[in-house]
XYZ file of C-alpha atoms in Angstrom:
262
model
C 123.810 60.417 97.062
C 121.275 63.226 97.164
C 122.602 66.765 96.866
C 121.617 69.019 99.711
C 119.086 71.595 98.673
C 118.909 74.922 100.492
C 115.344 76.031 101.093
C 115.091 79.745 101.892
C 113.507 80.602 105.190
C 110.337 82.685 105.357
C 112.457 85.639 106.553
C 114.767 85.338 103.533
C 111.771 85.141 101.182
C 110.301 88.323 102.671
C 113.622 90.140 102.321
C 113.966 88.966 98.708
C 110.446 90.072 97.835
C 110.970 93.429 99.520
C 114.125 94.005 97.494
C 112.280 93.166 94.275
C 109.344 95.455 95.030
C 111.057 98.315 96.876
C 114.369 99.424 95.353
C 116.629 101.348 97.742
C 116.056 105.113 97.852
C 118.960 107.295 98.915
C 118.648 110.295 101.215
C 119.768 112.437 98.289
C 116.680 111.317 96.376
C 114.486 112.518 99.246
C 116.220 115.893 99.046
C 115.352 116.156 95.380
C 111.845 117.471 96.091
C 113.131 120.757 97.449
C 112.732 123.728 95.144
C 116.416 124.362 95.646
C 119.291 122.760 93.718
C 119.630 118.971 93.715
C 122.954 117.333 94.483
C 124.756 115.429 91.763
C 124.478 112.296 93.882
C 120.727 112.225 93.284
C 121.137 112.710 89.543
C 123.653 109.888 89.378
C 121.511 107.540 91.479
C 118.326 108.080 89.456
C 117.653 106.425 86.132
C 118.050 109.161 83.533
C 115.776 109.402 80.512
C 117.265 109.352 77.042
C 117.723 113.063 76.316
C 120.485 114.882 74.425
C 123.513 115.671 76.561
C 123.147 119.396 75.880
C 119.535 119.361 77.115
C 120.476 117.374 80.209
C 123.313 119.792 80.979
C 120.989 122.777 80.621
C 118.372 121.189 82.871
C 120.980 120.724 85.607
C 121.724 124.468 85.595
C 118.281 125.940 84.928
C 116.455 124.757 88.092
C 118.888 126.390 90.563
C 118.724 129.622 88.549
C 114.917 129.557 88.592
C 114.955 128.902 92.338
C 117.075 132.018 92.869
C 114.597 133.963 90.704
C 111.851 132.734 93.038
C 113.839 133.909 96.055
C 114.343 137.459 94.781
C 110.847 137.744 93.278
C 109.543 139.168 96.540
C 111.839 142.214 96.507
C 109.479 144.299 94.373
C 106.491 143.414 96.522
C 108.356 144.205 99.735
C 109.527 147.544 98.327
C 105.891 148.409 97.555
C 104.844 147.388 101.074
C 107.473 149.673 102.613
C 106.450 152.522 100.313
C 102.741 152.157 101.134
C 103.461 151.287 104.788
C 100.849 148.534 104.594
C 100.524 145.020 103.212
C 97.038 145.734 101.892
C 95.284 142.520 100.829
C 98.475 140.534 100.380
C 98.908 137.173 102.118
C 101.866 136.408 104.393
C 101.932 132.747 103.316
C 104.345 133.110 100.355
C 106.935 134.848 102.547
C 106.510 132.624 105.597
C 106.557 129.434 103.534
C 109.730 130.563 101.733
C 111.501 131.132 105.049
C 110.265 127.916 106.638
C 110.907 125.766 103.560
C 114.452 127.022 103.103
C 115.366 126.772 106.812
C 114.218 123.144 106.880
C 116.181 122.293 103.732
C 119.221 124.127 105.102
C 119.046 121.813 108.120
C 118.788 118.843 105.776
C 121.757 119.973 103.696
C 123.778 120.595 106.844
C 123.015 117.105 108.166
C 124.244 115.517 104.951
C 127.141 117.990 104.566
C 125.814 118.736 101.074
C 126.704 122.318 100.043
C 124.559 122.142 96.877
C 121.490 121.768 99.098
C 122.625 123.905 102.025
C 123.886 127.164 100.497
C 121.060 127.957 98.013
C 118.477 127.242 100.697
C 120.448 129.270 103.233
C 120.188 132.337 100.990
C 116.508 131.574 100.449
C 116.014 131.472 104.227
C 117.599 134.927 104.544
C 115.311 136.366 101.859
C 112.282 134.693 103.427
C 113.080 135.987 106.913
C 113.564 139.520 105.571
C 110.280 139.432 103.650
C 108.448 138.039 106.687
C 109.917 140.721 108.965
C 108.722 143.515 106.659
C 105.290 141.913 106.320
C 104.963 141.547 110.088
C 105.958 145.175 110.551
C 103.389 146.636 108.141
C 100.530 144.120 108.309
C 97.269 145.725 109.517
C 96.191 142.336 110.920
C 98.088 139.986 113.201
C 99.981 137.113 111.597
C 101.409 135.865 114.915
C 99.549 132.498 114.712
C 101.103 131.778 111.300
C 104.533 132.831 112.552
C 104.214 130.561 115.591
C 103.172 127.633 113.382
C 106.201 128.108 111.148
C 108.409 128.472 114.217
C 107.081 125.193 115.616
C 107.881 123.374 112.365
C 111.428 124.755 112.330
C 111.908 123.992 116.043
C 110.728 120.426 115.531
C 113.118 119.831 112.645
C 115.990 121.498 114.501
C 115.268 119.330 117.538
C 115.411 116.162 115.439
C 118.645 117.323 113.797
C 120.212 117.970 117.204
C 119.076 114.843 119.047
C 118.650 112.016 116.522
C 121.292 110.204 114.459
C 121.592 111.531 110.917
C 120.148 108.343 109.411
C 116.992 108.761 111.514
C 116.581 112.550 111.418
C 117.279 113.171 107.712
C 114.256 111.287 106.275
C 111.800 113.040 108.622
C 113.296 116.456 107.873
C 113.408 115.645 104.159
C 109.747 114.659 103.945
C 108.784 117.739 105.955
C 110.674 119.782 103.359
C 108.818 117.926 100.603
C 105.473 119.053 102.009
C 106.687 122.615 102.529
C 107.964 122.783 98.950
C 104.478 122.080 97.598
C 102.960 124.637 100.003
C 105.531 127.220 98.872
C 104.623 126.808 95.202
C 100.886 126.921 95.893
C 101.049 129.716 98.501
C 99.999 132.590 96.182
C 96.648 130.814 95.790
C 95.880 131.730 99.416
C 94.307 134.935 98.077
C 92.486 133.319 95.132
C 89.050 133.838 96.738
C 89.831 137.540 97.174
C 91.008 137.801 93.560
C 87.810 136.221 92.221
C 85.570 138.240 94.550
C 87.193 141.597 93.719
C 87.911 140.631 90.095
C 91.377 142.043 90.713
C 94.828 140.464 91.120
C 96.012 143.201 93.491
C 96.287 140.613 96.282
C 98.463 138.259 94.193
C 102.025 139.381 93.292
C 102.574 138.716 89.581
C 106.365 138.339 89.738
C 106.121 135.674 92.456
C 103.526 133.710 90.467
C 105.668 133.944 87.328
C 108.761 132.828 89.247
C 106.800 129.900 90.670
C 105.812 128.853 87.146
C 109.405 128.889 85.867
C 110.740 127.211 89.004
C 108.209 124.367 88.941
C 108.628 123.924 85.170
C 112.397 123.643 85.483
C 112.327 121.130 88.331
C 109.559 119.097 86.671
C 111.587 118.921 83.461
C 114.726 117.924 85.330
C 112.932 115.287 87.392
C 111.110 113.760 84.414
C 113.679 114.026 81.622
C 117.004 113.794 83.441
C 116.559 112.138 86.837
C 113.567 110.000 85.853
C 112.418 110.256 89.472
C 108.714 110.734 90.381
C 109.766 112.004 93.811
C 111.120 115.045 91.961
C 108.689 115.582 89.113
C 105.499 114.533 90.944
C 105.294 117.349 93.517
C 106.659 119.871 91.035
C 103.889 118.852 88.641
C 101.447 119.887 91.378
C 103.357 123.141 91.834
C 103.251 123.721 88.083
C 99.494 123.193 88.079
C 99.109 125.734 90.893
C 101.252 128.216 88.974
C 99.139 127.769 85.838
C 96.013 128.555 87.880
C 97.679 131.703 89.209
C 98.696 132.893 85.742
C 95.218 132.127 84.390
C 93.803 134.555 86.962
C 96.181 137.241 85.709
C 95.117 136.467 82.144
C 91.458 136.895 83.111
C 91.633 139.899 85.448
C 94.870 141.615 84.398
C 97.892 142.670 86.475
C 97.114 145.099 89.282
C 99.238 146.759 91.949
C 98.555 145.937 95.623
C 95.823 148.053 97.179
C 96.361 150.037 100.346
C 94.294 148.991 103.306
C 91.534 151.452 104.030
């Protein structure tokens, strides 16, 4: 007697190879790129690096705190804008990207019913909308095209959230948030040409650049040392690099207050 031997079909071989090469990635892992807090589900799903428990515990608390610092960092700049009644040479991108980024991640957190993603980004959206409103009110030049672009991004994500099943909408919204998170951290560089030309950092808010540095550092450390997830630390490494460039400009040219538009 010859024992029957099961030969896997070509479809089974492809599935087996795919499982070996592409490990499953949860939706929570996609959410991890946001500059806001990361849910515990992502931390538990990722392979953690061997770090002391006290360090790991601190790195789970520090990133959300740094993100809140980033949110409120615009208050001083906005107060100066209202006092001067002009935005001077400042760029609207940091404020608009904060609002857009946080609205998109609020939608994502709402889809997954994850309060650790939703609530911090909801507060960030409120700050971003307030900053953008003040900027729009006192800007000597029109920023309507930028506002419309941000509105289109939000409308697109909201439309997907309202019409598609969660399993289909969440990845698209999550990856959109990933892109926006990088733009948010690099947004102060929008005025880098002006800074170099004028040899003055008046067009680049120092507090926002400093907050970006701490925020990106915290999330990079968490993603690399605790979560062991390149989806987290990779983009934040780019944000950290952008923040270092910003701070190097302050080191070279000094810290200056925004100039009034002539």
